PDB file of C-alpha atoms in Angstrom:
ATOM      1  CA  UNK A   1       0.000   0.000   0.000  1.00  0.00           C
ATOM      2  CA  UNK A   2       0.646   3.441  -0.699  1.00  0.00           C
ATOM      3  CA  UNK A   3       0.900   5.221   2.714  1.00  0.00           C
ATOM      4  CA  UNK A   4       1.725   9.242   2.312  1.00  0.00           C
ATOM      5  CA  UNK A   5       1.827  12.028   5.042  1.00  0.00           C
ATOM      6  CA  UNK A   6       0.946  15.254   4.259  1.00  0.00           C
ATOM      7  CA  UNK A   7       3.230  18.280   5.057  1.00  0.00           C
ATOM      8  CA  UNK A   8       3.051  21.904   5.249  1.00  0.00           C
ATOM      9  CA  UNK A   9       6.766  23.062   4.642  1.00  0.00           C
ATOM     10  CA  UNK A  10       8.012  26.524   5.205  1.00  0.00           C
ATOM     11  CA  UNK A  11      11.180  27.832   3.889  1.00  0.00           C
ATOM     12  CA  UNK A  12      12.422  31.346   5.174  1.00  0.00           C
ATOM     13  CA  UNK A  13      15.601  32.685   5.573  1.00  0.00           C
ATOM     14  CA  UNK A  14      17.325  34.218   9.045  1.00  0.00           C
ATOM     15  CA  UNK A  15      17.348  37.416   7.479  1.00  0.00           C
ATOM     16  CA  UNK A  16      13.945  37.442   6.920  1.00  0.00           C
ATOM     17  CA  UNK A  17      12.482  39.693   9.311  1.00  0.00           C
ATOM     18  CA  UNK A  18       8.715  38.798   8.362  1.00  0.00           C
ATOM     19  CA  UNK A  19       9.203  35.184   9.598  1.00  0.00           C
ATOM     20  CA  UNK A  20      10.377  36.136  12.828  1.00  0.00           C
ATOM     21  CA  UNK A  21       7.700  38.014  13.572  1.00  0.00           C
ATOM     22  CA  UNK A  22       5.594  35.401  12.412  1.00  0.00           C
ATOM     23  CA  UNK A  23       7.238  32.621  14.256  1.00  0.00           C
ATOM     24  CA  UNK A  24       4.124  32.527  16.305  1.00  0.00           C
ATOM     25  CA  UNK A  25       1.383  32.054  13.725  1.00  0.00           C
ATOM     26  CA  UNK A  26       2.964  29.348  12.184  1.00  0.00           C
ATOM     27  CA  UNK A  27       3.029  27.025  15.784  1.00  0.00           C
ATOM     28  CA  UNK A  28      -1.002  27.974  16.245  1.00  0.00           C
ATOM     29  CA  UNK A  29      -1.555  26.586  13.040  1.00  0.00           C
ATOM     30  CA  UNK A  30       0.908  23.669  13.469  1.00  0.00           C
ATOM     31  CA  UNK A  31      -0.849  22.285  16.963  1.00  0.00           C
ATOM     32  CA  UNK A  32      -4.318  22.616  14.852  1.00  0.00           C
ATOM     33  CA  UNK A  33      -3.197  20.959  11.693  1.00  0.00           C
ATOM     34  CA  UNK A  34      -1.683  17.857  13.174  1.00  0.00           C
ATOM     35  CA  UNK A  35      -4.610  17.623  15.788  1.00  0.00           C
ATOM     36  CA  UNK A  36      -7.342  17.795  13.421  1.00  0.00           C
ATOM     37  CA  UNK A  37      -6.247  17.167   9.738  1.00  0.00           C
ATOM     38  CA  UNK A  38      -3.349  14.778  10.124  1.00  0.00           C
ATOM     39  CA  UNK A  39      -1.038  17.203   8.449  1.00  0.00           C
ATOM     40  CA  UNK A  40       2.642  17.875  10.178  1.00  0.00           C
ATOM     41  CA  UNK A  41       4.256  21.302   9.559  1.00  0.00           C
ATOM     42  CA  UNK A  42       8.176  22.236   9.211  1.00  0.00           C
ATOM     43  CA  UNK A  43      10.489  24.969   8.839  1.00  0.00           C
ATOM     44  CA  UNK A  44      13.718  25.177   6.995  1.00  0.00           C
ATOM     45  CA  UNK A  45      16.183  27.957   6.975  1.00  0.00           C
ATOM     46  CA  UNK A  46      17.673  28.182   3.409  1.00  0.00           C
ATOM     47  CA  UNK A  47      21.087  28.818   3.364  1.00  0.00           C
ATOM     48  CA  UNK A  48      21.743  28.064   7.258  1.00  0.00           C
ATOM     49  CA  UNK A  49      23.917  25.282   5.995  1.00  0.00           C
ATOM     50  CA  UNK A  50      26.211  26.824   4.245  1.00  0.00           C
ATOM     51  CA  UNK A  51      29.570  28.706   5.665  1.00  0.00           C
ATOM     52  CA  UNK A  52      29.796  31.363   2.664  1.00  0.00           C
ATOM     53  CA  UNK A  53      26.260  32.517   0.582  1.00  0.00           C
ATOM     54  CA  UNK A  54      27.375  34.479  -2.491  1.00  0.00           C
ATOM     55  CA  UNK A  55      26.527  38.410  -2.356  1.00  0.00           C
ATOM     56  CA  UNK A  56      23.546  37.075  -5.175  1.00  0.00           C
ATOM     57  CA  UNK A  57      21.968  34.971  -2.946  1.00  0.00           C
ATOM     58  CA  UNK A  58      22.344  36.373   0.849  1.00  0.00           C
ATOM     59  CA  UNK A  59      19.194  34.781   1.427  1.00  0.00           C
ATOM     60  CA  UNK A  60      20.205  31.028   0.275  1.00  0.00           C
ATOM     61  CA  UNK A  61      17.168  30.989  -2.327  1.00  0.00           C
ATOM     62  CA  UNK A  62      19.540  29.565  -5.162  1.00  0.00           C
ATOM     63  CA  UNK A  63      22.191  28.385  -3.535  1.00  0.00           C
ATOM     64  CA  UNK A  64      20.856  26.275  -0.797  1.00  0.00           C
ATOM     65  CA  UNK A  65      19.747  23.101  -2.614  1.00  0.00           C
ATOM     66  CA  UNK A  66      16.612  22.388  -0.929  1.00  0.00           C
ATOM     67  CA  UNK A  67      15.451  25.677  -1.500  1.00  0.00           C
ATOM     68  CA  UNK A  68      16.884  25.783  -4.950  1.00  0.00           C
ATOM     69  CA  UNK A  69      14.054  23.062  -6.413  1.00  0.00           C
ATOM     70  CA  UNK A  70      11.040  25.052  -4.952  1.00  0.00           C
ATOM     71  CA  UNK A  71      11.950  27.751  -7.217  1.00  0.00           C
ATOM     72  CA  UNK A  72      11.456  30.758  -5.822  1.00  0.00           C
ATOM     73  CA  UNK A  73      12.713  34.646  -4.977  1.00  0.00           C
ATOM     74  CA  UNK A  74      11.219  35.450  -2.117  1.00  0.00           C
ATOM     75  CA  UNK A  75      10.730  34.283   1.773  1.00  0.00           C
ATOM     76  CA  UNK A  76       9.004  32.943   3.626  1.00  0.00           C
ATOM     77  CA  UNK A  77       7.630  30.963   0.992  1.00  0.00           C
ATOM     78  CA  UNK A  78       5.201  27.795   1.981  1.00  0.00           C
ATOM     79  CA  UNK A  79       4.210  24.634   0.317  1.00  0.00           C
ATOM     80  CA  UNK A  80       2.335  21.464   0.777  1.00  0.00           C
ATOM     81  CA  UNK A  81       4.135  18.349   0.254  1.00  0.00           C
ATOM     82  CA  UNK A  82       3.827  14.842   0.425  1.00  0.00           C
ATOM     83  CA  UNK A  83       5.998  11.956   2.273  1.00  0.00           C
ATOM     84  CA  UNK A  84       6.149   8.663   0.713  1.00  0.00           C
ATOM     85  CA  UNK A  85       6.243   6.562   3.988  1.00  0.00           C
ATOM     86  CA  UNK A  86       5.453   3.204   2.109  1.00  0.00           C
ATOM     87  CA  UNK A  87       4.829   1.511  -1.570  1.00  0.00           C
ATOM     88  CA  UNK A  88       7.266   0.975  -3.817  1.00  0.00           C
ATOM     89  CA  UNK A  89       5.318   1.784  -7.308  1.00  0.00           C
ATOM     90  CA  UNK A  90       7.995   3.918  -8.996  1.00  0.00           C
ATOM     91  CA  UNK A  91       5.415   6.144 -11.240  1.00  0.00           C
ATOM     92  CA  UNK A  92       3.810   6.808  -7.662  1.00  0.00           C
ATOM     93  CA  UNK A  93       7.153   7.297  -5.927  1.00  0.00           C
ATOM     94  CA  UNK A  94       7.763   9.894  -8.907  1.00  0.00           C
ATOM     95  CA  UNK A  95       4.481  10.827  -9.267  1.00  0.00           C
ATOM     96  CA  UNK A  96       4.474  11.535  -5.042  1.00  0.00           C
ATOM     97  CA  UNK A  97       7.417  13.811  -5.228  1.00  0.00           C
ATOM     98  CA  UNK A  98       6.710  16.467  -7.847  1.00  0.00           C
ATOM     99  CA  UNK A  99       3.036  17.216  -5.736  1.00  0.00           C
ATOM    100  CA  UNK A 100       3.581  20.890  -4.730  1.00  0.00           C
ATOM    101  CA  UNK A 101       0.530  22.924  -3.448  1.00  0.00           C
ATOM    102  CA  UNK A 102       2.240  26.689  -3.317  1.00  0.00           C
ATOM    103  CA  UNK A 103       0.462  29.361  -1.070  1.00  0.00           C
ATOM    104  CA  UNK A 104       0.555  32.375  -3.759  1.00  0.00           C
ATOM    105  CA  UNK A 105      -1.153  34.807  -1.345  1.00  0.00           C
ATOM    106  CA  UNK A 106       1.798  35.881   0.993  1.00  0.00           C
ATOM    107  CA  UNK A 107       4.125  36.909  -1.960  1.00  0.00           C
ATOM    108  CA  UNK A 108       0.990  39.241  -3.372  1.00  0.00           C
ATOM    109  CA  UNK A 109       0.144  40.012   0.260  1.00  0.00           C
ATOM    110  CA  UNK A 110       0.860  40.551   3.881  1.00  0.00           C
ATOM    111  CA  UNK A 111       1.706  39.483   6.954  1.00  0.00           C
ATOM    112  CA  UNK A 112      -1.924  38.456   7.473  1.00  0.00           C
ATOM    113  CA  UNK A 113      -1.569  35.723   5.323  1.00  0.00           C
ATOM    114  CA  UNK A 114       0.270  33.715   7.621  1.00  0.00           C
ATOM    115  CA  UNK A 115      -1.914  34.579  10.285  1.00  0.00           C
ATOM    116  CA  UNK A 116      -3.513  30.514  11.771  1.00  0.00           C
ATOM    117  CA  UNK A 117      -6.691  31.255  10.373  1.00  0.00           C
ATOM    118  CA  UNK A 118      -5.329  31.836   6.977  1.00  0.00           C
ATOM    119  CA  UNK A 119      -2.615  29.261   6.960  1.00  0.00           C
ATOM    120  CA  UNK A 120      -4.846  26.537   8.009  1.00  0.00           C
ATOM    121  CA  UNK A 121      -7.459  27.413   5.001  1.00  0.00           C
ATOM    122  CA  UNK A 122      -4.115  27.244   2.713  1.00  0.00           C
ATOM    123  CA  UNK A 123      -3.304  23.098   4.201  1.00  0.00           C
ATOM    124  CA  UNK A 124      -6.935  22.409   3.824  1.00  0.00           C
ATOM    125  CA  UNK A 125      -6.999  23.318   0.758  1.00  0.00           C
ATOM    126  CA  UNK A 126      -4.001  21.797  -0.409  1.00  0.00           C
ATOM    127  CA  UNK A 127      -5.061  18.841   1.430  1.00  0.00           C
ATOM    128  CA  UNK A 128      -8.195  18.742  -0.879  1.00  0.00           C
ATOM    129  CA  UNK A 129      -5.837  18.931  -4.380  1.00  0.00           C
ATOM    130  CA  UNK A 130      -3.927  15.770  -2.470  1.00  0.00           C
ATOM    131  CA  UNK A 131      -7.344  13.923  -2.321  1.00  0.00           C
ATOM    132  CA  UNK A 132      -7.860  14.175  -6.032  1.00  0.00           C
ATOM    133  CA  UNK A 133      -4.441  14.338  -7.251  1.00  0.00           C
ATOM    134  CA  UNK A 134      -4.026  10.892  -8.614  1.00  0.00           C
ATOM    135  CA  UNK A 135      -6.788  11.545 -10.648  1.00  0.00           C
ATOM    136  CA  UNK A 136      -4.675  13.349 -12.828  1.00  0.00           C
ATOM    137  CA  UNK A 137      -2.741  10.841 -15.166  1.00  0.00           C
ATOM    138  CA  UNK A 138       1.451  11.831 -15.583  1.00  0.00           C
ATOM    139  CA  UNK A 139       1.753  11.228 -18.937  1.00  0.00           C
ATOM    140  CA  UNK A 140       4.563   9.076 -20.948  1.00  0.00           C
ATOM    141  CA  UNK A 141       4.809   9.001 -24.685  1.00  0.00           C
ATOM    142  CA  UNK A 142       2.376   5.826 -24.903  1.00  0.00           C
ATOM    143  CA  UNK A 143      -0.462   7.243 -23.410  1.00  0.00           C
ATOM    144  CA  UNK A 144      -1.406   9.522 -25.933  1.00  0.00           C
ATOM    145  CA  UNK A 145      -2.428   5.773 -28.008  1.00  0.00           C
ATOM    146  CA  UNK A 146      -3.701   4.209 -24.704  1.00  0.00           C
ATOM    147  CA  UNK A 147      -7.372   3.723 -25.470  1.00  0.00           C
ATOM    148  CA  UNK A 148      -8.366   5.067 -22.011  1.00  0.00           C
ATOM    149  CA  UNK A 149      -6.927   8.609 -23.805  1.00  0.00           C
ATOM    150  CA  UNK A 150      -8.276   7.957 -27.694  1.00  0.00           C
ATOM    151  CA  UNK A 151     -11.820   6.868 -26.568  1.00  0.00           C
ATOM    152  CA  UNK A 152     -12.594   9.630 -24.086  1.00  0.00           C
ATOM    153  CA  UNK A 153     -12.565  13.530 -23.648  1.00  0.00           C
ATOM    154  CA  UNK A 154      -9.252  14.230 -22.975  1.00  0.00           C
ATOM    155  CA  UNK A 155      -8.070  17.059 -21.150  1.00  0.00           C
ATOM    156  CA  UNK A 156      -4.247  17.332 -21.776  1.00  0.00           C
ATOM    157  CA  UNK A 157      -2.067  20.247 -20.248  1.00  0.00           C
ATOM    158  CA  UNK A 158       1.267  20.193 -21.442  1.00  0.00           C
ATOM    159  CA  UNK A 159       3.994  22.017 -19.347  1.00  0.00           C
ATOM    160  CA  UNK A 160       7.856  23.184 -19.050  1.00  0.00           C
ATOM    161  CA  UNK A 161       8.980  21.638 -16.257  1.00  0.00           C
ATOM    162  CA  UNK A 162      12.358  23.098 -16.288  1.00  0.00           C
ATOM    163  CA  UNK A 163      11.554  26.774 -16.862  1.00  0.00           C
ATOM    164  CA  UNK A 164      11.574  28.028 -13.523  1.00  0.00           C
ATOM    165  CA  UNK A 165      10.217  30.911 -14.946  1.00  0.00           C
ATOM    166  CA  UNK A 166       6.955  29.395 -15.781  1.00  0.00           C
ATOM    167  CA  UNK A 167       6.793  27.622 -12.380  1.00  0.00           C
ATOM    168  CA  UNK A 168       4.551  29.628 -10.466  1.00  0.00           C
ATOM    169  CA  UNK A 169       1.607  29.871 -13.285  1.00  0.00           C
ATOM    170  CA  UNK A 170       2.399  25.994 -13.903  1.00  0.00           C
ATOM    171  CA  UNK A 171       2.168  24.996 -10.587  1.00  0.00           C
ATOM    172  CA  UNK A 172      -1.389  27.345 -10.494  1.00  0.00           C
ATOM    173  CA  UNK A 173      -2.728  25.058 -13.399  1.00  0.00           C
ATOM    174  CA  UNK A 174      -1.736  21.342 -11.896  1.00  0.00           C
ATOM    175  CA  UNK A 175      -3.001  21.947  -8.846  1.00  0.00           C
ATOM    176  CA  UNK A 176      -6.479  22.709 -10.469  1.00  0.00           C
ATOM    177  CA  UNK A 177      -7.000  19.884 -12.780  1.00  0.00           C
ATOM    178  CA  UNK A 178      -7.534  17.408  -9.462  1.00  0.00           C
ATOM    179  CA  UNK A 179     -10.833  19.087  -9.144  1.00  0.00           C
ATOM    180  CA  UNK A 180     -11.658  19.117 -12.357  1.00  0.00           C
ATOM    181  CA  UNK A 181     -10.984  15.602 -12.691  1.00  0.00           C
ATOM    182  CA  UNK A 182     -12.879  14.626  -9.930  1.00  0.00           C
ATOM    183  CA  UNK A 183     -15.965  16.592 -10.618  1.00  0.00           C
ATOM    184  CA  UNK A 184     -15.730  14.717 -14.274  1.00  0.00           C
ATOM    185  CA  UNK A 185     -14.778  11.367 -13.192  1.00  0.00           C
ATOM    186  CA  UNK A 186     -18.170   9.854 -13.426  1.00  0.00           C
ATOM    187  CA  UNK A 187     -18.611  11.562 -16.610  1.00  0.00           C
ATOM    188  CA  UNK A 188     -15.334   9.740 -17.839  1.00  0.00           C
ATOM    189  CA  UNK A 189     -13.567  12.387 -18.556  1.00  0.00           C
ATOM    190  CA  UNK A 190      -9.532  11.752 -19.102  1.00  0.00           C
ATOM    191  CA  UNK A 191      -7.327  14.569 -17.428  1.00  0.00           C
ATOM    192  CA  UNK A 192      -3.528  14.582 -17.576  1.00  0.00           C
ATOM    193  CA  UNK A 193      -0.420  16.136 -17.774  1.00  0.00           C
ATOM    194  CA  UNK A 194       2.162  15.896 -20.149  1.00  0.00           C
ATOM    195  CA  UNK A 195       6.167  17.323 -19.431  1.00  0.00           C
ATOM    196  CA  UNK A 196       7.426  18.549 -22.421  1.00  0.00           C
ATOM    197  CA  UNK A 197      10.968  17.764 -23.395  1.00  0.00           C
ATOM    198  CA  UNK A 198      11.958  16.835 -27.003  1.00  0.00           C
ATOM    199  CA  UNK A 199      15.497  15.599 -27.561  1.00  0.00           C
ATOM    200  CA  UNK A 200      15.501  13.687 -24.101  1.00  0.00           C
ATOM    201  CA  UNK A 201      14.575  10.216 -24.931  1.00  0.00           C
ATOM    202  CA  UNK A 202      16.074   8.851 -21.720  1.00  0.00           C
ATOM    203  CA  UNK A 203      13.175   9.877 -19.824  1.00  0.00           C
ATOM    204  CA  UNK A 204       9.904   8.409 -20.980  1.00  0.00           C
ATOM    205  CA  UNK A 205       7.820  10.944 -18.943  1.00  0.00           C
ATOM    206  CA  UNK A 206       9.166  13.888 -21.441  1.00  0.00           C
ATOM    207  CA  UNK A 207       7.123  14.289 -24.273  1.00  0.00           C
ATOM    208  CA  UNK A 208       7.969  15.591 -27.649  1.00  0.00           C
ATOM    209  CA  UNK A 209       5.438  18.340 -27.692  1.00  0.00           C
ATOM    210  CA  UNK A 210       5.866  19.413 -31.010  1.00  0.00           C
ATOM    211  CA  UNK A 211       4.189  16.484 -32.491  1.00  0.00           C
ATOM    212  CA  UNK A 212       0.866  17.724 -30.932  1.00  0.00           C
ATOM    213  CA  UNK A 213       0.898  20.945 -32.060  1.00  0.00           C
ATOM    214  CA  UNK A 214       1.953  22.617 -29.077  1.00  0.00           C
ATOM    215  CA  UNK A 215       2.721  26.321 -29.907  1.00  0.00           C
ATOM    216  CA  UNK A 216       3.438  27.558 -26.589  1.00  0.00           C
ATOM    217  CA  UNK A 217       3.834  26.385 -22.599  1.00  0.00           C
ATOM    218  CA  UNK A 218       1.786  25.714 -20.882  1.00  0.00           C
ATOM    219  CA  UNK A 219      -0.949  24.939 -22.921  1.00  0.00           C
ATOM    220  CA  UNK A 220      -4.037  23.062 -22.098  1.00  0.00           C
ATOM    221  CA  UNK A 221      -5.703  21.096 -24.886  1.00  0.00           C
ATOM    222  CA  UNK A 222      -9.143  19.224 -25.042  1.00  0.00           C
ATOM    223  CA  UNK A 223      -9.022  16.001 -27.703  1.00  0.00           C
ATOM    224  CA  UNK A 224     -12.488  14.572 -28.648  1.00  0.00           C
ATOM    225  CA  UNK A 225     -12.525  10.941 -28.742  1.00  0.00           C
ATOM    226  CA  UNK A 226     -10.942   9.508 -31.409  1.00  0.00           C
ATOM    227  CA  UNK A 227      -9.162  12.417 -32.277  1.00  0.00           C
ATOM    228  CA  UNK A 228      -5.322  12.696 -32.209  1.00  0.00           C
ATOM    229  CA  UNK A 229      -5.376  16.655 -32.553  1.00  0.00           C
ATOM    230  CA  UNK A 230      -6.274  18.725 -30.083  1.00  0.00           C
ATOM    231  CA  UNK A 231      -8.118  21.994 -29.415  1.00  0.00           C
ATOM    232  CA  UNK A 232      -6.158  24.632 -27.504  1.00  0.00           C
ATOM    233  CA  UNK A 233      -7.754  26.230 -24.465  1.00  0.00           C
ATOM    234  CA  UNK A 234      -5.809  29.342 -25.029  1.00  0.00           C
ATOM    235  CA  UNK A 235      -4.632  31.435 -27.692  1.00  0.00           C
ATOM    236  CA  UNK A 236      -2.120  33.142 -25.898  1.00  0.00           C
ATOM    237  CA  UNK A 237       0.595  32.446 -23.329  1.00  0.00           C
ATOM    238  CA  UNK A 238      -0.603  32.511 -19.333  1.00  0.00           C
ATOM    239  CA  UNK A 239       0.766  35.136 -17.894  1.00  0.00           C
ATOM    240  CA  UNK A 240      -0.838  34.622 -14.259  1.00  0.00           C
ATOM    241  CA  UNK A 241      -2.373  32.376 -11.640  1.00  0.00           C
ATOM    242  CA  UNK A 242      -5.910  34.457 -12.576  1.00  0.00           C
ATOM    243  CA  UNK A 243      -5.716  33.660 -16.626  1.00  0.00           C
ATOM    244  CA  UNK A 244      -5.197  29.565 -15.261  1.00  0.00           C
ATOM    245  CA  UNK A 245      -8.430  30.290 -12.604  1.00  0.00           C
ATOM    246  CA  UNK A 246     -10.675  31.749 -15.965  1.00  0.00           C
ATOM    247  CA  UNK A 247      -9.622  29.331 -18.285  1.00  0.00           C
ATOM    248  CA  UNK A 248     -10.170  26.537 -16.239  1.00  0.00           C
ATOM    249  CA  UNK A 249     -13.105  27.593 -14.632  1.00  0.00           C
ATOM    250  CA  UNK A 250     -14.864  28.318 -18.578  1.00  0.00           C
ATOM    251  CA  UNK A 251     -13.843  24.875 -19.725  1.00  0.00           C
ATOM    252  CA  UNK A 252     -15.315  23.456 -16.710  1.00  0.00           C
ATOM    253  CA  UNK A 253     -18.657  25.334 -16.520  1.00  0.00           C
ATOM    254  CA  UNK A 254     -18.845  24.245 -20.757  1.00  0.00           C
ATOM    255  CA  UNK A 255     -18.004  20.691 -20.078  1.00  0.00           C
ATOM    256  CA  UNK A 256     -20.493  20.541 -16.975  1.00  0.00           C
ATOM    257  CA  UNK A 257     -23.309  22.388 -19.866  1.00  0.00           C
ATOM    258  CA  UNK A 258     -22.276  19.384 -22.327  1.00  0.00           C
ATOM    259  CA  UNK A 259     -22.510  16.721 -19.685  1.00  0.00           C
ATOM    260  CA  UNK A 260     -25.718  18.121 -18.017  1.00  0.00           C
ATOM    261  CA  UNK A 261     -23.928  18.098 -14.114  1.00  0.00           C
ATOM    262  CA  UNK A 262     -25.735  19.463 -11.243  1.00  0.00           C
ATOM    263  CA  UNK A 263     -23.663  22.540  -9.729  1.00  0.00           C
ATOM    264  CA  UNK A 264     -23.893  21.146  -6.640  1.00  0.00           C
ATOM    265  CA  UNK A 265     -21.179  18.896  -8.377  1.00  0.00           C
ATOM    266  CA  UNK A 266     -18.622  21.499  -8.337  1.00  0.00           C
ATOM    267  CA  UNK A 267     -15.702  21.505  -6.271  1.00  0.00           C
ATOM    268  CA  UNK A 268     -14.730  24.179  -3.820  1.00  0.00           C
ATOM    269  CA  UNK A 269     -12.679  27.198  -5.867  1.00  0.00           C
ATOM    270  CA  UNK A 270      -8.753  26.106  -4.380  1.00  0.00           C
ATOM    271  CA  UNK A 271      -7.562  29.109  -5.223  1.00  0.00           C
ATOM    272  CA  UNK A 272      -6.103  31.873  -2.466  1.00  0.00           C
ATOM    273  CA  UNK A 273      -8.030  35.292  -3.271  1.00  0.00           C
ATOM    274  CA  UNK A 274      -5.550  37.539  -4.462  1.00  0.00           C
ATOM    275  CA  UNK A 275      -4.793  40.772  -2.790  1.00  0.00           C
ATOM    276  CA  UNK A 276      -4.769  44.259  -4.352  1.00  0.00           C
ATOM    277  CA  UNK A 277      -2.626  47.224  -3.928  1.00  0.00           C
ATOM    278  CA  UNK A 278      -4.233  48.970  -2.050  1.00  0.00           C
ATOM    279  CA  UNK A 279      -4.457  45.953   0.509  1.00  0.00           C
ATOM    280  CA  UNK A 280      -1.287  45.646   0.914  1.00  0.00           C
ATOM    281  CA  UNK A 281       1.126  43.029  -1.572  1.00  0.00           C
ATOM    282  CA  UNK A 282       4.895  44.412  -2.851  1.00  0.00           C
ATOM    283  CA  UNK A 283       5.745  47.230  -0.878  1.00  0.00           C
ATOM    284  CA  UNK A 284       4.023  46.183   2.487  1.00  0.00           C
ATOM    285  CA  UNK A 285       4.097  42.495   1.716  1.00  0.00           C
ATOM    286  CA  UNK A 286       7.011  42.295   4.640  1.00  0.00           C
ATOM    287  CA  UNK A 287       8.584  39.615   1.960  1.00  0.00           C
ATOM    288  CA  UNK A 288      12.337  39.480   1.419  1.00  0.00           C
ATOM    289  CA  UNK A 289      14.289  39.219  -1.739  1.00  0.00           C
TER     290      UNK A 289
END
């Protein structure tokens, strides 16, 4: 069996003075979590392990190598993750690892954010993309001729998963397709993901791309059975988490038209609200960089 526990995993840096003064928020929310969800919570000081940071990185962000795969410029920074405590299925094991749930509001925010309230809505809902995760198939080269793909509605987004640059507005889009999946599961409804890499043949989870007509990344395409081209969701790049929250949430609502579901179907929306300006976000957000 598969046995998993779920983590909520805070990186910061020592310099950081917004995570010291938030120290206390994130213990609140730690006694609640692991008393009534199951979920454990950890800190991690990126670059504490390391005698000399470069004057480019004083806050350990690239150089620290934890830190370095999360992918981002700013602290604190917090994420839901999954432990593989058992099974031995490697597309699980692999499958297991990349699951990141990101909490977007703090970098567009403020210190409120991370009040307990707030950060114990964020692990609930990233507890919630967890449930329906493996609904999502990770996609090798044969699945796009697996019949389970050519004789249903497919819902394919393809993705860069080495552009750190995309990763934020990536990471927005696969942890919303768990919900869609699972409000279209009895509808049998195929959702999955597809890592584009041509040229790197070694690894059968990268996908040459190019041979579906993918113009641009990410992309998320919808294939009607029996069809081997798909229909592109977008006709322009995503350039936020918001353009990923409207173009999901239109193909959704149009699917749920075509397959005549009840809304009391629908998943909760498992996306943080954003925060404007004049709420606070860049120059109050207490983040460092």
């Amino acid at each position: 069996p598969n046995e998993t526990q779920l983590w909520v995993l805070q990186l910061y840096s020592a310099r950081c003075g917004m995570t010291r003064s938030t120290d206390g928020f994130l213990d609140l929310a730690a006694r609640h979590l692991k008393k009534h969800e199951n979920i454990k919570v950890a800190a991690y000081g990126c670059g504490l392990y390391n005698d000399d940071l470069p004057d480019d990185d004083v806050l350990g962000l690239t150089t620290d190598p934890i830190c370095k795969q999360f992918g981002r410029r700013e602290t604190p920074n917090l994420h839901v993750v999954v432990e593989t405590l058992s099974g031995d299925d490697e597309k699980t094991l692999i499958s297991n690892a990349k699951f990141d749930y990101f909490y977007a509001a703090v970098p567009a925010g403020n210190s409120t954010q991370l009040y307990p309230g707030p950060l114990i809505d964020f692990a609930v809902n990233g507890k919630k993309v967890w449930d329906n995760y493996h609904l999502v198939e990770e996609m090798t080269k044969e699945d796009f001729d697996d019949p389970l793909f050519l004789n249903n509605t497919s819902i394919v987004a393809f993705i860069d998963r080495n552009n750190d640059d995309l990763k934020e507005v990536q990471d927005a889009l696969t942890t919303t397709l768990p919900a869609l999946a699972a409000r279209f599961k009895d509808a049998d409804v195929y959702v999955g993901v597809a890592a584009c890499g041509a040229g790197e043949e070694e690894d059968e989870y990268n996908v040459d791309c190019s041979k579906l007509n993918v113009s641009w990344l990410p992309d998320v395409k919808i294939f009607a059975p029996g069809k081997a081209d798909g229909l592109s969701l977008v006709r322009d790049d995503f350039t936020d988490r918001r353009d990923v929250q409207v173009a999901i949430e239109s193909l959704t609502n149009t699917l749920a038209a075509l397959y005549n579901l009840d809304d009391e179907d629908r998943p909760e929306d498992q996306f943080e609200d954003t925060v404007d300006d004049e709420q606070g976000g860049d120059e109050n957000s207490g983040e460092c960089f």
